[in-house]
Amino acid sequence: MVIVLLLAAGIAYYWLLVNAGPRGVAARPFDIAALRAAANAERGAKPTGISFVILATRRIPSASLAAGTGLRQVTSGVIAWRIDTPGGGIVLDPGLSPADADAMGFTGYNKAGMALVDDWMGRAELILFSHAHVDHVGRFLDHPQFDDIADKALITPGMLGGINALWRENGSHIAKTRKLGPIEAVAPGVVVIQTPGHTPASQMVYVQLASGREYLFTGDTASLAPNFERATPRSRLLSDILVPEDRPAVIGWLKGLKALKEHNKALVLLPSHDADWVQENRAAFGIVSELGSKPSRD
């Protein structure tokens, strides 16, 4: 009986936290030439830098967000980004509010960071989202001057459906959406790529700075760096049960990201939740950590 229970536990562990399948999924290629052409199609000054702030953190097993990477604890963070531009900046994925952080089990929250992100949105020329989960759009919806910033947000029709599912009063104040092509420039040097999989309306954002340096924000298609380094998706525990997604589509995009990086060594891929990895590599990546200390409960 004990052997049977151990065997069942082993099979469950393998299936839920190790298996990176299904096998045979083809890579979904990224056309870097098309991205560069789109980045240069919009007239005007390109961005000059990338800044970020970590709003919330929690320790989780690596395998939960990257199947097959083991049970070592990593820091999953809610990371808000600012693309520095002459026109006030572009905010990407402004994160979530303290109540949602508590509900999602985050043990650290950066209230000073929240105030900074609120200020970023107030001054921004544009607000972008990789997708409409609460840890990426919640702080936008809870902004104390929401009606003043709502029109700055570029929200696709599919993304609005996800926002409405959050049952936020401010979501009903969103008056316009914009349908985007598979690859579409939204500002000089800033290109949005439609990458459905994690959600039907998931996006990635390619940025080419005035210096020529290139970045690709992967959203939750790649929550941790090992997702694109090894082309391994989230665990089945998450992607099949807790936060369902189109697993084959995600695997296809991850294979595409791995191949893209292999052929474009200087391109910086930025995962959505890998707080320690982003902090450790910020100098090499040329990105700036605002309010550099880790979040704490205050």
PDB file of C-alpha atoms in Angstrom:
ATOM      1  CA  MET A   1       0.000   0.000   0.000  1.00  0.00           C
ATOM      2  CA  VAL A   2       2.820   2.396   0.888  1.00  0.00           C
ATOM      3  CA  ILE A   3       4.525   1.669  -2.425  1.00  0.00           C
ATOM      4  CA  VAL A   4       1.302   2.394  -4.285  1.00  0.00           C
ATOM      5  CA  LEU A   5       0.875   5.701  -2.458  1.00  0.00           C
ATOM      6  CA  LEU A   6       4.485   6.686  -3.147  1.00  0.00           C
ATOM      7  CA  LEU A   7       4.091   5.765  -6.812  1.00  0.00           C
ATOM      8  CA  ALA A   8       0.896   7.816  -7.058  1.00  0.00           C
ATOM      9  CA  ALA A   9       2.585  10.772  -5.374  1.00  0.00           C
ATOM     10  CA  GLY A  10       5.534  10.497  -7.747  1.00  0.00           C
ATOM     11  CA  ILE A  11       3.295  10.394 -10.796  1.00  0.00           C
ATOM     12  CA  ALA A  12       1.298  13.382  -9.530  1.00  0.00           C
ATOM     13  CA  TYR A  13       4.492  15.351  -8.845  1.00  0.00           C
ATOM     14  CA  TYR A  14       5.842  14.581 -12.303  1.00  0.00           C
ATOM     15  CA  TRP A  15       2.610  15.453 -14.076  1.00  0.00           C
ATOM     16  CA  LEU A  16       1.829  18.605 -12.115  1.00  0.00           C
ATOM     17  CA  LEU A  17       5.300  20.145 -11.630  1.00  0.00           C
ATOM     18  CA  VAL A  18       7.802  18.501 -14.005  1.00  0.00           C
ATOM     19  CA  ASN A  19       6.114  17.667 -17.312  1.00  0.00           C
ATOM     20  CA  ALA A  20       6.767  20.401 -19.882  1.00  0.00           C
ATOM     21  CA  GLY A  21       4.613  18.941 -22.653  1.00  0.00           C
ATOM     22  CA  PRO A  22       2.811  18.388 -24.855  1.00  0.00           C
ATOM     23  CA  ARG A  23       5.674  17.424 -27.116  1.00  0.00           C
ATOM     24  CA  GLY A  24       5.952  18.284 -30.783  1.00  0.00           C
ATOM     25  CA  VAL A  25       4.638  21.843 -30.515  1.00  0.00           C
ATOM     26  CA  ALA A  26       6.155  23.977 -33.261  1.00  0.00           C
ATOM     27  CA  ALA A  27       7.870  27.244 -32.439  1.00  0.00           C
ATOM     28  CA  ARG A  28       5.904  30.406 -33.127  1.00  0.00           C
ATOM     29  CA  PRO A  29       8.526  32.577 -34.807  1.00  0.00           C
ATOM     30  CA  PHE A  30       9.217  36.232 -34.076  1.00  0.00           C
ATOM     31  CA  ASP A  31      10.081  38.376 -37.106  1.00  0.00           C
ATOM     32  CA  ILE A  32      12.785  40.652 -35.731  1.00  0.00           C
ATOM     33  CA  ALA A  33      13.079  42.504 -39.049  1.00  0.00           C
ATOM     34  CA  ALA A  34       9.371  43.327 -38.945  1.00  0.00           C
ATOM     35  CA  LEU A  35       9.650  44.479 -35.330  1.00  0.00           C
ATOM     36  CA  ARG A  36      12.543  46.774 -36.169  1.00  0.00           C
ATOM     37  CA  ALA A  37      10.738  48.153 -39.197  1.00  0.00           C
ATOM     38  CA  ALA A  38       7.639  48.885 -37.111  1.00  0.00           C
ATOM     39  CA  ALA A  39       9.757  50.531 -34.404  1.00  0.00           C
ATOM     40  CA  ASN A  40      11.164  52.885 -37.031  1.00  0.00           C
ATOM     41  CA  ALA A  41       7.827  53.557 -38.748  1.00  0.00           C
ATOM     42  CA  GLU A  42       6.562  55.972 -36.086  1.00  0.00           C
ATOM     43  CA  ARG A  43       8.146  59.396 -36.392  1.00  0.00           C
ATOM     44  CA  GLY A  44       9.523  61.068 -33.303  1.00  0.00           C
ATOM     45  CA  ALA A  45      12.081  60.538 -30.565  1.00  0.00           C
ATOM     46  CA  LYS A  46      12.533  56.956 -29.392  1.00  0.00           C
ATOM     47  CA  PRO A  47      12.661  55.974 -25.712  1.00  0.00           C
ATOM     48  CA  THR A  48      15.830  56.682 -23.793  1.00  0.00           C
ATOM     49  CA  GLY A  49      15.704  54.097 -21.005  1.00  0.00           C
ATOM     50  CA  ILE A  50      13.830  51.505 -18.974  1.00  0.00           C
ATOM     51  CA  SER A  51      12.928  51.776 -15.274  1.00  0.00           C
ATOM     52  CA  PHE A  52      11.111  49.384 -12.968  1.00  0.00           C
ATOM     53  CA  VAL A  53       9.786  49.062  -9.454  1.00  0.00           C
ATOM     54  CA  ILE A  54       8.917  45.843  -7.613  1.00  0.00           C
ATOM     55  CA  LEU A  55       5.539  46.322  -5.941  1.00  0.00           C
ATOM     56  CA  ALA A  56       5.001  42.966  -4.252  1.00  0.00           C
ATOM     57  CA  THR A  57       6.871  39.729  -3.619  1.00  0.00           C
ATOM     58  CA  ARG A  58       6.358  36.178  -2.438  1.00  0.00           C
ATOM     59  CA  ARG A  59       8.549  33.079  -2.312  1.00  0.00           C
ATOM     60  CA  ILE A  60       7.388  30.145  -4.417  1.00  0.00           C
ATOM     61  CA  PRO A  61       8.828  26.888  -5.791  1.00  0.00           C
ATOM     62  CA  SER A  62      10.537  27.531  -9.114  1.00  0.00           C
ATOM     63  CA  ALA A  63       8.698  24.609 -10.732  1.00  0.00           C
ATOM     64  CA  SER A  64       5.318  26.257 -10.218  1.00  0.00           C
ATOM     65  CA  LEU A  65       6.184  28.946 -12.794  1.00  0.00           C
ATOM     66  CA  ALA A  66       8.735  26.937 -14.830  1.00  0.00           C
ATOM     67  CA  ALA A  67       7.973  23.240 -15.107  1.00  0.00           C
ATOM     68  CA  GLY A  68      10.844  20.895 -14.344  1.00  0.00           C
ATOM     69  CA  THR A  69      13.059  23.455 -12.588  1.00  0.00           C
ATOM     70  CA  GLY A  70      12.717  21.947  -9.119  1.00  0.00           C
ATOM     71  CA  LEU A  71      11.378  23.009  -5.745  1.00  0.00           C
ATOM     72  CA  ARG A  72      14.011  25.623  -4.897  1.00  0.00           C
ATOM     73  CA  GLN A  73      12.380  28.833  -3.704  1.00  0.00           C
ATOM     74  CA  VAL A  74      12.481  31.875  -5.979  1.00  0.00           C
ATOM     75  CA  THR A  75      11.061  35.367  -5.547  1.00  0.00           C
ATOM     76  CA  SER A  76       7.966  35.971  -7.645  1.00  0.00           C
ATOM     77  CA  GLY A  77       7.469  39.712  -7.921  1.00  0.00           C
ATOM     78  CA  VAL A  78       4.894  42.081  -9.320  1.00  0.00           C
ATOM     79  CA  ILE A  79       7.055  44.342 -11.489  1.00  0.00           C
ATOM     80  CA  ALA A  80       5.804  47.659 -12.882  1.00  0.00           C
ATOM     81  CA  TRP A  81       7.762  49.117 -15.807  1.00  0.00           C
ATOM     82  CA  ARG A  82       8.338  52.607 -17.188  1.00  0.00           C
ATOM     83  CA  ILE A  83       9.665  53.168 -20.696  1.00  0.00           C
ATOM     84  CA  ASP A  84      11.323  56.577 -20.499  1.00  0.00           C
ATOM     85  CA  THR A  85      10.256  58.937 -23.303  1.00  0.00           C
ATOM     86  CA  PRO A  86      10.427  62.688 -23.918  1.00  0.00           C
ATOM     87  CA  GLY A  87       6.635  62.872 -23.683  1.00  0.00           C
ATOM     88  CA  GLY A  88       6.151  61.700 -20.094  1.00  0.00           C
ATOM     89  CA  GLY A  89       6.917  58.014 -20.328  1.00  0.00           C
ATOM     90  CA  ILE A  90       5.031  54.838 -21.159  1.00  0.00           C
ATOM     91  CA  VAL A  91       3.911  52.682 -18.231  1.00  0.00           C
ATOM     92  CA  LEU A  92       3.707  48.925 -18.785  1.00  0.00           C
ATOM     93  CA  ASP A  93       1.881  46.603 -16.380  1.00  0.00           C
ATOM     94  CA  PRO A  94       1.380  48.989 -13.419  1.00  0.00           C
ATOM     95  CA  GLY A  95       0.727  46.137 -11.013  1.00  0.00           C
ATOM     96  CA  LEU A  96      -1.791  45.730  -8.233  1.00  0.00           C
ATOM     97  CA  SER A  97      -3.041  47.309  -5.010  1.00  0.00           C
ATOM     98  CA  PRO A  98      -2.364  46.119  -1.429  1.00  0.00           C
ATOM     99  CA  ALA A  99      -5.712  44.334  -0.991  1.00  0.00           C
ATOM    100  CA  ASP A 100      -5.159  42.246  -4.120  1.00  0.00           C
ATOM    101  CA  ALA A 101      -1.585  41.516  -3.038  1.00  0.00           C
ATOM    102  CA  ASP A 102      -2.947  40.137   0.238  1.00  0.00           C
ATOM    103  CA  ALA A 103      -5.574  38.084  -1.567  1.00  0.00           C
ATOM    104  CA  MET A 104      -2.923  36.566  -3.859  1.00  0.00           C
ATOM    105  CA  GLY A 105      -0.631  35.633  -0.984  1.00  0.00           C
ATOM    106  CA  PHE A 106       2.109  38.202  -1.452  1.00  0.00           C
ATOM    107  CA  THR A 107       3.993  38.744   1.797  1.00  0.00           C
ATOM    108  CA  GLY A 108       5.709  42.004   0.879  1.00  0.00           C
ATOM    109  CA  TYR A 109       4.168  45.165  -0.546  1.00  0.00           C
ATOM    110  CA  ASN A 110       5.948  48.383  -1.503  1.00  0.00           C
ATOM    111  CA  LYS A 111       3.619  51.302  -0.706  1.00  0.00           C
ATOM    112  CA  ALA A 112       6.265  53.841  -1.701  1.00  0.00           C
ATOM    113  CA  GLY A 113       6.492  52.003  -5.018  1.00  0.00           C
ATOM    114  CA  MET A 114       2.719  52.183  -5.399  1.00  0.00           C
ATOM    115  CA  ALA A 115       2.843  55.975  -4.997  1.00  0.00           C
ATOM    116  CA  LEU A 116       5.619  56.138  -7.592  1.00  0.00           C
ATOM    117  CA  VAL A 117       3.670  54.034 -10.085  1.00  0.00           C
ATOM    118  CA  ASP A 118       0.578  56.188  -9.504  1.00  0.00           C
ATOM    119  CA  ASP A 119       2.727  59.221 -10.347  1.00  0.00           C
ATOM    120  CA  TRP A 120       4.094  57.493 -13.430  1.00  0.00           C
ATOM    121  CA  MET A 121       0.556  56.893 -14.681  1.00  0.00           C
ATOM    122  CA  GLY A 122      -0.443  60.466 -13.914  1.00  0.00           C
ATOM    123  CA  ARG A 123       2.413  61.825 -16.038  1.00  0.00           C
ATOM    124  CA  ALA A 124       2.435  59.117 -18.722  1.00  0.00           C
ATOM    125  CA  GLU A 125       1.668  59.625 -22.376  1.00  0.00           C
ATOM    126  CA  LEU A 126       0.565  55.994 -22.697  1.00  0.00           C
ATOM    127  CA  ILE A 127      -0.280  53.033 -20.452  1.00  0.00           C
ATOM    128  CA  LEU A 128       0.151  49.494 -21.787  1.00  0.00           C
ATOM    129  CA  PHE A 129      -0.648  46.033 -20.442  1.00  0.00           C
ATOM    130  CA  SER A 130       0.648  42.583 -21.319  1.00  0.00           C
ATOM    131  CA  HIS A 131      -2.743  41.119 -20.355  1.00  0.00           C
ATOM    132  CA  ALA A 132      -5.698  41.780 -18.070  1.00  0.00           C
ATOM    133  CA  HIS A 133      -4.979  39.760 -14.928  1.00  0.00           C
ATOM    134  CA  VAL A 134      -5.329  41.737 -11.713  1.00  0.00           C
ATOM    135  CA  ASP A 135      -1.614  41.711 -10.876  1.00  0.00           C
ATOM    136  CA  HIS A 136      -0.998  43.607 -14.135  1.00  0.00           C
ATOM    137  CA  VAL A 137      -4.008  45.946 -14.388  1.00  0.00           C
ATOM    138  CA  GLY A 138      -5.275  46.244 -10.812  1.00  0.00           C
ATOM    139  CA  ARG A 139      -3.402  49.384  -9.809  1.00  0.00           C
ATOM    140  CA  PHE A 140      -4.506  51.111 -13.011  1.00  0.00           C
ATOM    141  CA  LEU A 141      -8.131  50.364 -12.163  1.00  0.00           C
ATOM    142  CA  ASP A 142      -7.608  51.518  -8.563  1.00  0.00           C
ATOM    143  CA  HIS A 143      -5.758  54.732  -9.419  1.00  0.00           C
ATOM    144  CA  PRO A 144      -7.153  57.569  -7.243  1.00  0.00           C
ATOM    145  CA  GLN A 145      -7.609  59.771 -10.338  1.00  0.00           C
ATOM    146  CA  PHE A 146      -8.753  56.987 -12.633  1.00  0.00           C
ATOM    147  CA  ASP A 147     -10.992  59.105 -14.856  1.00  0.00           C
ATOM    148  CA  ASP A 148      -8.048  61.428 -15.552  1.00  0.00           C
ATOM    149  CA  ILE A 149      -5.795  58.614 -16.748  1.00  0.00           C
ATOM    150  CA  ALA A 150      -8.256  56.163 -18.323  1.00  0.00           C
ATOM    151  CA  ASP A 151      -7.899  57.524 -21.857  1.00  0.00           C
ATOM    152  CA  LYS A 152      -4.121  57.061 -21.721  1.00  0.00           C
ATOM    153  CA  ALA A 153      -4.529  53.283 -21.601  1.00  0.00           C
ATOM    154  CA  LEU A 154      -4.324  51.254 -24.789  1.00  0.00           C
ATOM    155  CA  ILE A 155      -6.846  48.480 -24.211  1.00  0.00           C
ATOM    156  CA  THR A 156      -7.815  45.950 -26.857  1.00  0.00           C
ATOM    157  CA  PRO A 157     -11.391  44.629 -27.043  1.00  0.00           C
ATOM    158  CA  GLY A 158     -10.284  41.226 -25.754  1.00  0.00           C
ATOM    159  CA  MET A 159      -8.418  42.806 -22.878  1.00  0.00           C
ATOM    160  CA  LEU A 160     -11.492  44.792 -21.859  1.00  0.00           C
ATOM    161  CA  GLY A 161     -13.343  41.517 -21.413  1.00  0.00           C
ATOM    162  CA  GLY A 162     -10.702  40.424 -18.922  1.00  0.00           C
ATOM    163  CA  ILE A 163     -10.917  43.759 -17.103  1.00  0.00           C
ATOM    164  CA  ASN A 164     -14.688  43.527 -16.855  1.00  0.00           C
ATOM    165  CA  ALA A 165     -14.319  40.060 -15.335  1.00  0.00           C
ATOM    166  CA  LEU A 166     -12.527  41.671 -12.384  1.00  0.00           C
ATOM    167  CA  TRP A 167     -15.742  43.490 -11.382  1.00  0.00           C
ATOM    168  CA  ARG A 168     -14.050  46.827 -10.739  1.00  0.00           C
ATOM    169  CA  GLU A 169     -16.349  49.838 -10.833  1.00  0.00           C
ATOM    170  CA  ASN A 170     -13.761  51.836 -12.757  1.00  0.00           C
ATOM    171  CA  GLY A 171     -13.731  49.208 -15.488  1.00  0.00           C
ATOM    172  CA  SER A 172     -17.151  50.440 -16.578  1.00  0.00           C
ATOM    173  CA  HIS A 173     -15.654  53.907 -17.137  1.00  0.00           C
ATOM    174  CA  ILE A 174     -13.402  52.698 -19.953  1.00  0.00           C
ATOM    175  CA  ALA A 175     -14.937  54.275 -23.036  1.00  0.00           C
ATOM    176  CA  LYS A 176     -12.656  53.160 -25.865  1.00  0.00           C
ATOM    177  CA  THR A 177     -10.670  50.196 -27.058  1.00  0.00           C
ATOM    178  CA  ARG A 178      -8.280  49.762 -29.953  1.00  0.00           C
ATOM    179  CA  LYS A 179      -7.893  46.685 -32.084  1.00  0.00           C
ATOM    180  CA  LEU A 180      -4.247  46.008 -32.904  1.00  0.00           C
ATOM    181  CA  GLY A 181      -2.656  44.072 -35.715  1.00  0.00           C
ATOM    182  CA  PRO A 182      -0.332  41.109 -35.061  1.00  0.00           C
ATOM    183  CA  ILE A 183       2.594  43.563 -34.967  1.00  0.00           C
ATOM    184  CA  GLU A 184       1.797  47.248 -34.492  1.00  0.00           C
ATOM    185  CA  ALA A 185       3.793  50.293 -33.447  1.00  0.00           C
ATOM    186  CA  VAL A 186       2.112  52.350 -30.732  1.00  0.00           C
ATOM    187  CA  ALA A 187       4.854  54.967 -30.272  1.00  0.00           C
ATOM    188  CA  PRO A 188       8.295  55.638 -31.760  1.00  0.00           C
ATOM    189  CA  GLY A 189      10.422  52.606 -30.933  1.00  0.00           C
ATOM    190  CA  VAL A 190       7.568  50.779 -29.164  1.00  0.00           C
ATOM    191  CA  VAL A 191       5.793  47.850 -30.832  1.00  0.00           C
ATOM    192  CA  VAL A 192       3.015  45.606 -29.492  1.00  0.00           C
ATOM    193  CA  ILE A 193       2.931  41.945 -30.566  1.00  0.00           C
ATOM    194  CA  GLN A 194      -0.197  39.835 -30.203  1.00  0.00           C
ATOM    195  CA  THR A 195       0.761  36.580 -28.445  1.00  0.00           C
ATOM    196  CA  PRO A 196      -2.450  34.810 -27.349  1.00  0.00           C
ATOM    197  CA  GLY A 197      -1.895  31.851 -25.072  1.00  0.00           C
ATOM    198  CA  HIS A 198      -1.540  32.824 -21.418  1.00  0.00           C
ATOM    199  CA  THR A 199      -4.806  34.669 -22.052  1.00  0.00           C
ATOM    200  CA  PRO A 200      -6.600  35.097 -25.381  1.00  0.00           C
ATOM    201  CA  ALA A 201      -5.586  38.784 -25.400  1.00  0.00           C
ATOM    202  CA  SER A 202      -1.977  38.473 -24.195  1.00  0.00           C
ATOM    203  CA  GLN A 203       0.653  40.758 -25.742  1.00  0.00           C
ATOM    204  CA  MET A 204       4.395  41.289 -25.699  1.00  0.00           C
ATOM    205  CA  VAL A 205       6.059  44.678 -26.092  1.00  0.00           C
ATOM    206  CA  TYR A 206       9.219  45.271 -28.134  1.00  0.00           C
ATOM    207  CA  VAL A 207      11.201  48.423 -27.384  1.00  0.00           C
ATOM    208  CA  GLN A 208      14.077  49.909 -29.364  1.00  0.00           C
ATOM    209  CA  LEU A 209      15.830  52.732 -27.548  1.00  0.00           C
ATOM    210  CA  ALA A 210      17.341  55.774 -29.220  1.00  0.00           C
ATOM    211  CA  SER A 211      20.708  54.136 -28.474  1.00  0.00           C
ATOM    212  CA  GLY A 212      19.688  51.113 -30.549  1.00  0.00           C
ATOM    213  CA  ARG A 213      19.421  48.740 -27.590  1.00  0.00           C
ATOM    214  CA  GLU A 214      16.494  46.330 -27.867  1.00  0.00           C
ATOM    215  CA  TYR A 215      14.165  44.837 -25.262  1.00  0.00           C
ATOM    216  CA  LEU A 216      11.235  42.439 -25.374  1.00  0.00           C
ATOM    217  CA  PHE A 217       8.786  42.362 -22.456  1.00  0.00           C
ATOM    218  CA  THR A 218       7.368  38.849 -22.464  1.00  0.00           C
ATOM    219  CA  GLY A 219       4.402  39.248 -20.104  1.00  0.00           C
ATOM    220  CA  ASP A 220       3.238  36.100 -18.352  1.00  0.00           C
ATOM    221  CA  THR A 221       4.102  33.940 -21.366  1.00  0.00           C
ATOM    222  CA  ALA A 222       7.505  33.886 -19.630  1.00  0.00           C
ATOM    223  CA  SER A 223       7.074  34.589 -15.919  1.00  0.00           C
ATOM    224  CA  LEU A 224      10.625  33.470 -15.088  1.00  0.00           C
ATOM    225  CA  ALA A 225      13.825  33.550 -17.136  1.00  0.00           C
ATOM    226  CA  PRO A 226      13.977  29.708 -17.370  1.00  0.00           C
ATOM    227  CA  ASN A 227      10.699  29.805 -19.306  1.00  0.00           C
ATOM    228  CA  PHE A 228      12.445  31.261 -22.357  1.00  0.00           C
ATOM    229  CA  GLU A 229      15.936  29.950 -21.596  1.00  0.00           C
ATOM    230  CA  ARG A 230      14.678  26.340 -21.593  1.00  0.00           C
ATOM    231  CA  ALA A 231      11.395  26.805 -23.484  1.00  0.00           C
ATOM    232  CA  THR A 232       9.554  25.319 -20.526  1.00  0.00           C
ATOM    233  CA  PRO A 233       6.047  26.557 -19.626  1.00  0.00           C
ATOM    234  CA  ARG A 234       4.376  27.042 -16.270  1.00  0.00           C
ATOM    235  CA  SER A 235       3.550  23.897 -14.348  1.00  0.00           C
ATOM    236  CA  ARG A 236       0.399  22.003 -15.173  1.00  0.00           C
ATOM    237  CA  LEU A 237      -0.714  22.754 -11.608  1.00  0.00           C
ATOM    238  CA  LEU A 238      -1.014  26.391 -12.667  1.00  0.00           C
ATOM    239  CA  SER A 239      -1.683  26.257 -16.394  1.00  0.00           C
ATOM    240  CA  ASP A 240      -4.173  23.379 -16.348  1.00  0.00           C
ATOM    241  CA  ILE A 241      -5.862  23.900 -12.963  1.00  0.00           C
ATOM    242  CA  LEU A 242      -5.274  27.148 -11.057  1.00  0.00           C
ATOM    243  CA  VAL A 243      -4.787  29.670 -13.882  1.00  0.00           C
ATOM    244  CA  PRO A 244      -5.844  27.867 -17.072  1.00  0.00           C
ATOM    245  CA  GLU A 245      -4.115  28.888 -20.289  1.00  0.00           C
ATOM    246  CA  ASP A 246      -3.595  27.586 -23.823  1.00  0.00           C
ATOM    247  CA  ARG A 247      -0.548  25.499 -22.961  1.00  0.00           C
ATOM    248  CA  PRO A 248       0.449  24.482 -26.523  1.00  0.00           C
ATOM    249  CA  ALA A 249       0.284  28.109 -27.655  1.00  0.00           C
ATOM    250  CA  VAL A 250       2.465  29.219 -24.734  1.00  0.00           C
ATOM    251  CA  ILE A 251       5.011  26.481 -25.507  1.00  0.00           C
ATOM    252  CA  GLY A 252       5.095  27.641 -29.125  1.00  0.00           C
ATOM    253  CA  TRP A 253       5.818  31.222 -28.081  1.00  0.00           C
ATOM    254  CA  LEU A 254       8.494  30.085 -25.606  1.00  0.00           C
ATOM    255  CA  LYS A 255      10.256  28.079 -28.309  1.00  0.00           C
ATOM    256  CA  GLY A 256      10.046  31.158 -30.504  1.00  0.00           C
ATOM    257  CA  LEU A 257      11.569  33.337 -27.764  1.00  0.00           C
ATOM    258  CA  LYS A 258      14.417  30.873 -27.227  1.00  0.00           C
ATOM    259  CA  ALA A 259      15.221  30.841 -30.933  1.00  0.00           C
ATOM    260  CA  LEU A 260      14.914  34.632 -31.156  1.00  0.00           C
ATOM    261  CA  LYS A 261      17.421  35.099 -28.348  1.00  0.00           C
ATOM    262  CA  GLU A 262      19.827  32.553 -29.828  1.00  0.00           C
ATOM    263  CA  HIS A 263      19.938  34.542 -33.078  1.00  0.00           C
ATOM    264  CA  ASN A 264      19.920  37.993 -31.438  1.00  0.00           C
ATOM    265  CA  LYS A 265      22.299  37.794 -28.490  1.00  0.00           C
ATOM    266  CA  ALA A 266      22.066  41.510 -27.627  1.00  0.00           C
ATOM    267  CA  LEU A 267      18.266  41.482 -27.376  1.00  0.00           C
ATOM    268  CA  VAL A 268      17.184  41.665 -23.722  1.00  0.00           C
ATOM    269  CA  LEU A 269      14.208  39.444 -22.861  1.00  0.00           C
ATOM    270  CA  LEU A 270      12.422  40.575 -19.703  1.00  0.00           C
ATOM    271  CA  PRO A 271      10.224  38.055 -17.828  1.00  0.00           C
ATOM    272  CA  SER A 272       7.206  39.344 -15.947  1.00  0.00           C
ATOM    273  CA  HIS A 273       7.722  38.025 -12.399  1.00  0.00           C
ATOM    274  CA  ASP A 274      11.386  37.032 -11.976  1.00  0.00           C
ATOM    275  CA  ALA A 275      12.217  39.637  -9.317  1.00  0.00           C
ATOM    276  CA  ASP A 276      15.617  38.309  -8.216  1.00  0.00           C
ATOM    277  CA  TRP A 277      16.804  37.682 -11.783  1.00  0.00           C
ATOM    278  CA  VAL A 278      15.801  41.151 -12.954  1.00  0.00           C
ATOM    279  CA  GLN A 279      17.454  42.807  -9.955  1.00  0.00           C
ATOM    280  CA  GLU A 280      20.643  40.792 -10.324  1.00  0.00           C
ATOM    281  CA  ASN A 281      20.963  41.582 -14.041  1.00  0.00           C
ATOM    282  CA  ARG A 282      19.762  45.192 -14.098  1.00  0.00           C
ATOM    283  CA  ALA A 283      23.215  46.714 -14.611  1.00  0.00           C
ATOM    284  CA  ALA A 284      24.030  44.345 -17.469  1.00  0.00           C
ATOM    285  CA  PHE A 285      20.646  45.045 -19.035  1.00  0.00           C
ATOM    286  CA  GLY A 286      20.921  48.817 -18.689  1.00  0.00           C
ATOM    287  CA  ILE A 287      17.688  49.118 -16.710  1.00  0.00           C
ATOM    288  CA  VAL A 288      17.116  51.194 -13.578  1.00  0.00           C
ATOM    289  CA  SER A 289      15.643  49.858 -10.334  1.00  0.00           C
ATOM    290  CA  GLU A 290      13.554  52.555  -8.685  1.00  0.00           C
ATOM    291  CA  LEU A 291      13.275  52.469  -4.880  1.00  0.00           C
ATOM    292  CA  GLY A 292      15.837  49.710  -5.016  1.00  0.00           C
ATOM    293  CA  SER A 293      15.010  47.958  -1.722  1.00  0.00           C
ATOM    294  CA  LYS A 294      12.727  44.944  -1.737  1.00  0.00           C
ATOM    295  CA  PRO A 295       9.098  45.416  -0.707  1.00  0.00           C
ATOM    296  CA  SER A 296       8.194  45.023   2.964  1.00  0.00           C
ATOM    297  CA  ARG A 297       4.873  44.845   4.742  1.00  0.00           C
ATOM    298  CA  ASP A 298       4.220  48.222   6.366  1.00  0.00           C
TER     299      ASP A 298
END
